[in-house]
CSV table of C-alpha atoms and ligand atoms in Angstrom, one decimal:
chain,number,residue,atom,x,y,z
A,1,MET,CA,9.9,-52.2,29.8
A,2,SER,CA,11.3,-51.4,33.0
A,3,ILE,CA,10.5,-53.1,36.7
A,4,ASN,CA,9.8,-50.3,40.0
A,5,ILE,CA,9.6,-51.6,43.2
A,6,VAL,CA,6.4,-49.8,44.8
A,7,PRO,CA,5.3,-50.7,48.8
A,8,GLN,CA,2.4,-53.0,49.1
A,9,GLU,CA,-0.5,-50.0,49.5
A,10,GLN,CA,0.3,-48.8,46.0
A,11,LEU,CA,0.0,-51.9,44.4
A,12,ALA,CA,-3.4,-51.2,43.7
A,13,GLU,CA,-2.9,-47.6,42.2
A,14,GLN,CA,-0.4,-49.2,40.2
A,15,ASN,CA,-2.2,-52.1,38.5
A,16,ASP,CA,-4.5,-49.6,36.8
A,17,LYS,CA,-1.4,-47.8,35.1
A,18,THR,CA,0.5,-51.3,33.9
A,19,SER,CA,0.1,-53.5,31.1
A,20,ILE,CA,-0.7,-57.0,30.5
A,21,ILE,CA,2.9,-57.2,31.8
A,22,SER,CA,1.7,-56.6,34.7
A,23,LYS,CA,0.5,-60.9,34.7
A,24,ILE,CA,3.8,-62.2,34.6
A,25,PRO,CA,6.0,-62.3,38.5
A,26,LEU,CA,8.2,-60.2,37.3
A,27,LEU,CA,10.5,-60.5,40.5
A,28,PHE,CA,11.5,-62.7,42.8
A,29,TYR,CA,13.5,-62.2,46.0
A,30,PRO,CA,15.3,-64.7,47.2
A,31,ASN,CA,15.6,-67.5,49.9
A,32,PRO,CA,18.6,-67.1,51.4
A,33,LYS,CA,18.2,-70.3,53.3
A,34,THR,CA,17.6,-73.0,50.5
A,35,LEU,CA,19.6,-70.9,48.4
A,36,TYR,CA,22.6,-71.0,49.6
A,37,GLN,CA,22.2,-74.6,50.8
A,38,HIS,CA,20.9,-76.3,47.1
A,39,ARG,CA,24.5,-74.1,45.7
A,40,ALA,CA,26.9,-76.1,47.5
A,41,LYS,CA,25.5,-79.6,46.7
A,42,ARG,CA,25.5,-78.5,43.1
A,43,MET,CA,28.8,-77.7,43.4
A,44,ALA,CA,30.0,-80.4,44.5
A,45,PHE,CA,28.0,-82.8,41.9
A,46,LEU,CA,29.0,-81.4,39.7
A,47,ALA,CA,32.9,-81.6,41.3
A,48,LYS,CA,33.0,-85.5,40.4
A,49,ASP,CA,32.9,-84.9,36.6
A,50,SER,CA,34.2,-82.0,35.8
A,51,PRO,CA,37.3,-80.1,34.0
A,52,PHE,CA,36.9,-77.3,37.1
A,53,THR,CA,37.0,-79.8,40.0
A,54,ASP,CA,39.4,-78.5,42.4
A,55,TYR,CA,37.8,-75.0,42.0
A,56,LEU,CA,34.1,-76.2,42.0
A,57,ASN,CA,35.3,-77.5,45.2
A,58,PHE,CA,36.5,-75.1,46.8
A,59,CYS,CA,33.3,-72.7,46.4
A,60,ALA,CA,31.4,-75.6,47.6
A,61,LYS,CA,33.8,-74.6,50.9
A,62,ILE,CA,32.7,-71.2,50.9
A,63,VAL,CA,29.1,-71.8,49.7
A,64,LEU,CA,28.7,-73.9,52.6
A,65,GLU,CA,29.9,-71.5,54.9
A,66,GLN,CA,27.7,-69.0,53.1
A,67,ALA,CA,24.6,-71.2,54.1
A,68,LYS,CA,25.9,-71.4,58.1
A,69,LEU,CA,25.8,-67.9,58.7
A,70,ILE,CA,22.4,-67.5,57.3
A,71,GLU,CA,21.4,-70.2,59.6
A,72,ASN,CA,23.5,-69.3,62.5
A,73,SER,CA,23.7,-65.2,61.8
A,74,PRO,CA,20.4,-64.1,60.2
A,75,ILE,CA,20.1,-59.4,60.4
A,76,LYS,CA,17.6,-58.5,61.5
A,77,CYS,CA,15.9,-55.3,59.2
A,78,ASP,CA,13.2,-53.7,58.7
A,79,LEU,CA,12.9,-52.0,55.6
A,80,THR,CA,9.8,-49.5,55.0
A,81,ASN,CA,10.8,-46.9,54.9
A,82,THR,CA,13.4,-47.8,52.7
A,83,VAL,CA,10.9,-49.1,50.1
A,84,ALA,CA,9.0,-46.2,50.4
A,85,SER,CA,11.3,-44.1,49.8
A,86,ALA,CA,12.4,-45.6,47.0
A,87,ALA,CA,9.5,-45.8,45.3
A,88,GLN,CA,8.9,-41.8,45.2
A,89,GLN,CA,12.1,-41.4,43.9
A,90,LYS,CA,12.2,-44.0,41.5
A,91,VAL,CA,15.0,-45.8,42.4
A,92,ALA,CA,16.2,-49.5,43.6
A,93,PRO,CA,16.0,-49.8,47.1
A,94,LEU,CA,18.8,-51.1,47.6
A,95,SER,CA,21.2,-49.0,45.1
A,96,ILE,CA,24.0,-47.9,46.3
A,97,SER,CA,22.6,-43.9,46.3
A,98,HIS,CA,19.7,-45.4,48.2
A,99,TYR,CA,20.7,-47.4,50.6
A,100,PRO,CA,24.9,-47.0,51.1
A,101,VAL,CA,27.4,-49.6,51.7
A,102,ASP,CA,27.4,-50.4,55.7
A,103,THR,CA,29.4,-52.4,58.2
A,104,GLN,CA,27.3,-55.4,58.9
A,105,TRP,CA,28.8,-57.7,56.0
A,106,ILE,CA,31.9,-57.6,58.3
A,107,ASP,CA,30.3,-59.6,60.7
A,108,TYR,CA,30.5,-62.4,58.0
A,109,LEU,CA,33.4,-62.0,56.1
A,110,SER,CA,36.1,-63.8,58.6
A,111,PRO,CA,34.2,-67.0,59.1
A,112,ILE,CA,34.5,-66.8,55.1
A,113,MET,CA,38.0,-67.1,55.1
A,114,ASP,CA,38.5,-69.3,57.5
A,115,ALA,CA,36.4,-71.8,55.5
A,116,VAL,CA,39.4,-72.2,52.9
A,117,VAL,CA,42.8,-71.4,54.9
A,118,ASN,CA,45.5,-74.0,54.0
A,119,ILE,CA,44.0,-74.9,50.8
A,120,ASN,CA,47.5,-72.8,48.8
A,121,SER,CA,49.7,-70.7,49.7
A,122,GLU,CA,47.7,-67.5,47.8
A,123,ILE,CA,44.6,-68.3,49.5
A,124,ASP,CA,46.7,-67.6,52.5
A,125,GLN,CA,48.1,-64.8,51.5
A,126,THR,CA,44.6,-63.0,50.7
A,127,ILE,CA,43.1,-64.1,53.5
A,128,GLU,CA,46.1,-62.9,55.9
A,129,ALA,CA,45.5,-59.8,54.4
A,130,LEU,CA,42.4,-58.9,54.2
A,131,ALA,CA,43.3,-59.9,58.1
A,132,GLN,CA,45.0,-56.5,58.2
A,133,ASN,CA,42.7,-54.7,56.9
A,134,THR,CA,40.6,-52.0,58.9
A,135,VAL,CA,36.6,-51.2,58.8
A,136,GLN,CA,37.2,-48.4,56.5
A,137,GLN,CA,40.1,-50.3,53.6
A,138,LEU,CA,37.2,-52.8,53.8
A,139,THR,CA,34.8,-50.3,53.6
A,140,ASP,CA,36.1,-48.3,50.8
A,141,LYS,CA,36.8,-52.2,48.7
A,142,ALA,CA,33.2,-52.7,49.4
A,143,ASN,CA,32.4,-49.1,47.4
A,144,LEU,CA,34.5,-49.9,44.7
A,145,LEU,CA,32.3,-53.4,43.8
A,146,ARG,CA,29.5,-51.7,44.4
A,147,ASN,CA,30.1,-49.1,41.6
A,148,GLY,CA,31.6,-51.8,39.5
A,149,GLN,CA,34.8,-50.6,39.8
A,150,PHE,CA,35.9,-54.2,39.9
A,151,GLU,CA,40.3,-53.6,38.3
A,152,GLN,CA,39.8,-51.0,41.6
A,153,VAL,CA,40.2,-53.6,43.6
A,154,ASN,CA,42.8,-57.1,44.1
A,155,ASN,CA,40.4,-60.1,42.1
A,156,ASN,CA,41.4,-62.4,44.8
A,157,GLU,CA,40.1,-60.2,48.1
A,158,ALA,CA,37.1,-59.3,45.8
A,159,LEU,CA,36.1,-62.7,45.8
A,160,PHE,CA,35.9,-62.7,49.7
A,161,ILE,CA,34.3,-59.2,50.4
A,162,TRP,CA,31.6,-60.3,47.2
A,163,SER,CA,30.6,-63.3,48.8
A,164,ALA,CA,30.6,-62.1,52.8
A,165,MET,CA,28.1,-58.7,51.0
A,166,SER,CA,25.7,-61.1,48.9
A,167,VAL,CA,25.0,-63.3,52.5
A,168,TYR,CA,23.7,-59.6,53.6
A,169,TYR,CA,22.5,-58.5,51.1
A,170,SER,CA,20.4,-61.5,49.9
A,171,GLN,CA,19.1,-61.2,53.2
A,172,LEU,CA,17.5,-57.8,53.2
A,173,ALA,CA,16.7,-58.4,49.3
A,174,HIS,CA,14.9,-61.1,51.1
A,175,HIS,CA,13.1,-58.9,53.9
A,176,LEU,CA,12.4,-55.9,51.3
A,177,PRO,CA,8.3,-55.8,51.9
A,178,GLY,CA,7.6,-54.4,48.3
A,179,LYS,CA,6.2,-55.9,44.8
A,180,ALA,CA,7.8,-55.2,42.0
A,181,VAL,CA,5.4,-53.5,39.2
A,182,ALA,CA,6.6,-52.9,35.8
A,183,GLN,CA,5.9,-49.6,34.3
A,184,MET,CA,7.0,-47.4,30.6
A,185,GLY,CA,10.6,-46.0,31.4
A,186,GLU,CA,13.9,-46.5,30.2
A,187,HIS,CA,15.6,-50.0,29.6
A,188,ARG,CA,17.2,-51.4,32.1
A,189,TRP,CA,19.2,-54.4,32.6
A,190,LEU,CA,20.7,-53.9,35.9
A,191,CYS,CA,18.9,-55.6,39.4
A,192,PRO,CA,16.1,-53.7,39.7
A,193,VAL,CA,16.4,-54.8,43.7
A,194,CYS,CA,20.0,-53.3,43.7
A,195,GLN,CA,21.2,-51.9,41.0
A,196,SER,CA,24.1,-55.0,40.2
A,197,SER,CA,25.2,-56.8,37.2
A,198,PRO,CA,23.4,-60.3,36.5
A,199,VAL,CA,25.2,-63.2,36.7
A,200,ALA,CA,23.7,-64.6,33.7
A,201,SER,CA,19.7,-65.6,32.6
A,202,ILE,CA,17.5,-68.2,33.2
A,203,VAL,CA,14.7,-70.1,31.9
A,204,HIS,CA,12.2,-71.6,34.4
A,205,LEU,CA,10.2,-74.6,35.4
A,206,GLY,CA,7.2,-74.7,36.9
A,207,SER,CA,4.1,-72.6,36.7
A,208,HIS,CA,6.7,-70.0,35.6
A,209,VAL,CA,7.7,-72.6,32.8
A,210,GLY,CA,9.3,-71.2,29.9
A,211,LEU,CA,9.9,-67.2,31.1
A,212,ARG,CA,13.2,-66.3,31.4
A,213,TYR,CA,15.1,-64.1,34.2
A,214,LEU,CA,18.5,-62.1,34.9
A,215,HIS,CA,19.7,-63.4,38.3
A,216,CYS,CA,21.3,-61.2,40.4
A,217,SER,CA,25.0,-61.5,41.4
A,218,LEU,CA,24.4,-59.5,44.6
A,219,CYS,CA,21.7,-59.9,46.0
A,220,GLU,CA,20.3,-63.1,44.5
A,221,SER,CA,17.1,-61.7,43.4
A,222,GLU,CA,15.4,-62.7,39.4
A,223,TRP,CA,13.7,-60.4,37.7
A,224,TYR,CA,11.7,-61.0,33.7
A,225,VAL,CA,12.8,-60.2,30.8
A,226,PRO,CA,11.8,-61.7,27.4
A,227,ARG,CA,13.8,-63.9,25.5
A,228,SER,CA,15.0,-63.9,22.5
A,229,LYS,CA,16.6,-60.1,23.5
A,230,CYS,CA,19.9,-59.0,24.0
A,231,THR,CA,20.6,-58.2,28.0
A,232,ASN,CA,22.7,-56.3,27.7
A,233,CYS,CA,21.2,-53.4,24.8
A,234,ASP,CA,18.1,-54.5,24.3
A,235,ASN,CA,19.0,-55.4,20.5
A,236,MET,CA,16.7,-58.5,19.3
A,237,GLU,CA,18.0,-58.9,15.7
A,238,ASN,CA,21.1,-61.7,15.0
A,239,ILE,CA,20.8,-62.9,18.6
A,240,THR,CA,23.3,-66.5,18.2
A,241,TYR,CA,23.5,-69.2,20.5
A,242,TYR,CA,26.3,-71.7,21.2
A,243,SER,CA,26.7,-74.0,23.4
A,244,LEU,CA,28.9,-77.0,23.3
A,245,ASP,CA,27.2,-80.8,22.5
A,246,ASP,CA,23.8,-80.1,21.3
A,247,ALA,CA,21.2,-77.3,20.4
A,248,LEU,CA,18.7,-78.7,23.5
A,249,SER,CA,21.7,-78.2,26.0
A,250,ALA,CA,20.6,-77.1,29.4
A,251,VAL,CA,23.2,-73.8,28.8
A,252,LYS,CA,24.1,-71.8,26.3
A,253,THR,CA,25.6,-67.9,25.6
A,254,GLU,CA,23.3,-65.4,24.0
A,255,CYS,CA,25.6,-63.7,21.9
A,256,CYS,CA,24.8,-60.1,20.4
A,257,ASP,CA,26.2,-58.7,16.9
A,258,HIS,CA,24.6,-55.2,17.9
A,259,CYS,CA,26.9,-55.0,21.1
A,260,HIS,CA,29.3,-57.4,20.5
A,261,SER,CA,28.6,-58.6,24.0
A,262,TYR,CA,27.1,-62.6,25.8
A,263,LEU,CA,25.4,-63.2,28.3
A,264,LYS,CA,24.6,-67.5,30.0
A,265,VAL,CA,21.2,-68.4,29.3
A,266,PHE,CA,20.6,-71.7,31.5
A,267,ASN,CA,17.2,-73.7,30.6
A,268,GLN,CA,15.9,-75.5,33.8
A,269,GLU,CA,13.7,-76.9,31.3
A,270,ARG,CA,16.5,-79.6,30.4
A,271,ASP,CA,18.6,-79.5,33.9
A,272,PRO,CA,16.1,-78.8,36.7
A,273,HIS,CA,19.1,-78.5,39.2
A,274,LEU,CA,20.5,-76.0,38.1
A,275,ASP,CA,22.2,-73.9,40.2
A,276,ILE,CA,23.3,-70.5,37.9
A,277,ILE,CA,26.1,-69.5,39.9
A,278,ALA,CA,27.4,-73.6,40.1
A,279,ASP,CA,26.7,-73.9,36.3
A,280,ASP,CA,28.0,-71.5,35.2
A,281,ILE,CA,31.8,-71.7,37.0
A,282,ASN,CA,31.2,-76.0,35.5
A,283,SER,CA,31.1,-74.1,31.9
A,284,LEU,CA,33.6,-71.9,31.7
A,285,VAL,CA,35.0,-73.9,28.1
A,286,LEU,CA,31.9,-72.3,26.7
A,287,ASP,CA,32.7,-68.6,27.8
A,288,MET,CA,36.4,-69.5,26.6
A,289,GLU,CA,34.8,-71.0,23.0
A,290,THR,CA,32.8,-67.8,22.5
A,291,GLU,CA,35.3,-65.6,23.6
A,292,GLN,CA,37.1,-66.7,20.7
A,293,GLU,CA,34.1,-65.4,18.5
A,294,LYS,CA,35.2,-62.5,19.6
A,295,PHE,CA,31.9,-61.5,22.1
A,296,ALA,CA,32.4,-60.2,25.4
A,297,LYS,CA,30.6,-61.3,28.8
A,298,SER,CA,28.6,-59.0,30.8
A,299,GLY,CA,27.4,-60.5,33.6
A,300,VAL,CA,29.4,-61.2,36.8
A,301,ASN,CA,30.0,-64.3,39.0
A,302,PRO,CA,30.9,-62.9,42.5
A,303,LEU,CA,33.0,-66.7,42.7
A,304,LEU,CA,34.8,-66.0,39.5
A,305,LEU,CA,36.1,-62.6,40.5
A,306,SER,CA,39.6,-64.1,40.8
A,307,THR,CA,40.2,-65.7,38.2
B,1,ZN,ZN1,20.2,-57.3,43.7
B,2,ZN,ZN1,24.0,-56.0,22.5
């Protein structure tokens, strides 16, 4: 099963072709207005009692600025043609091949960097270096990151570039006019909106209780993926779960014996207030313990690019 996005007017035609899976909400576009505010609050809350207090407080400043930018400098866009042509070509509408990186995200970079000046000299040096970059240099780095070539960009710079891009792409995703449909096809575990890697997966509360979704590291969309299945290779056998305290923990690592990768699963039924990026940082000790068992993380946390 793969998830594709089609324009609204094609939905009736698609519904005839889809199976029972279409009864499940397949994709949630982000709501950037509430998402960053909630994340900043969650980080401040977790920072009060965490092994990573300083880092959570640093990230909270970035996220608070992201929330302000959404409020004060929103983008205007009409993506009707983008969705229509992507559906025709059967590609993700905001994938780098279909929607090349432009320069609008760069407007968000300086305010985000300004939010964390004078914290320490390493961060200040990164900010000074990035401020010297030309638009072309910044675009080149953005393209490398969008292509998953993280090792080609200085880690500290990547954190700021990705944070600025995320403000831009989450708004694009929010404005996408298309609906998601499930179609038979190759197994794809990258974001059906922008083709980025997930941060982790989350088991939802509310009307979607018990369903599991992957959360995009760039555009913040969430897409459906069945539980008890490796999100990296589709394997359903010998999946092992680790947690730090007890079996009912709100965060576990889901480890695959087949491809030796793992991804965290956050469960809102256990903690309704969790935020996938904030709680991922707060549970880094679980990553260390899982990696000692020889599993490699398959997810990307945009605020951990510099660690
Ligand atoms: Zn995405
Ligand atoms: Zn696997």
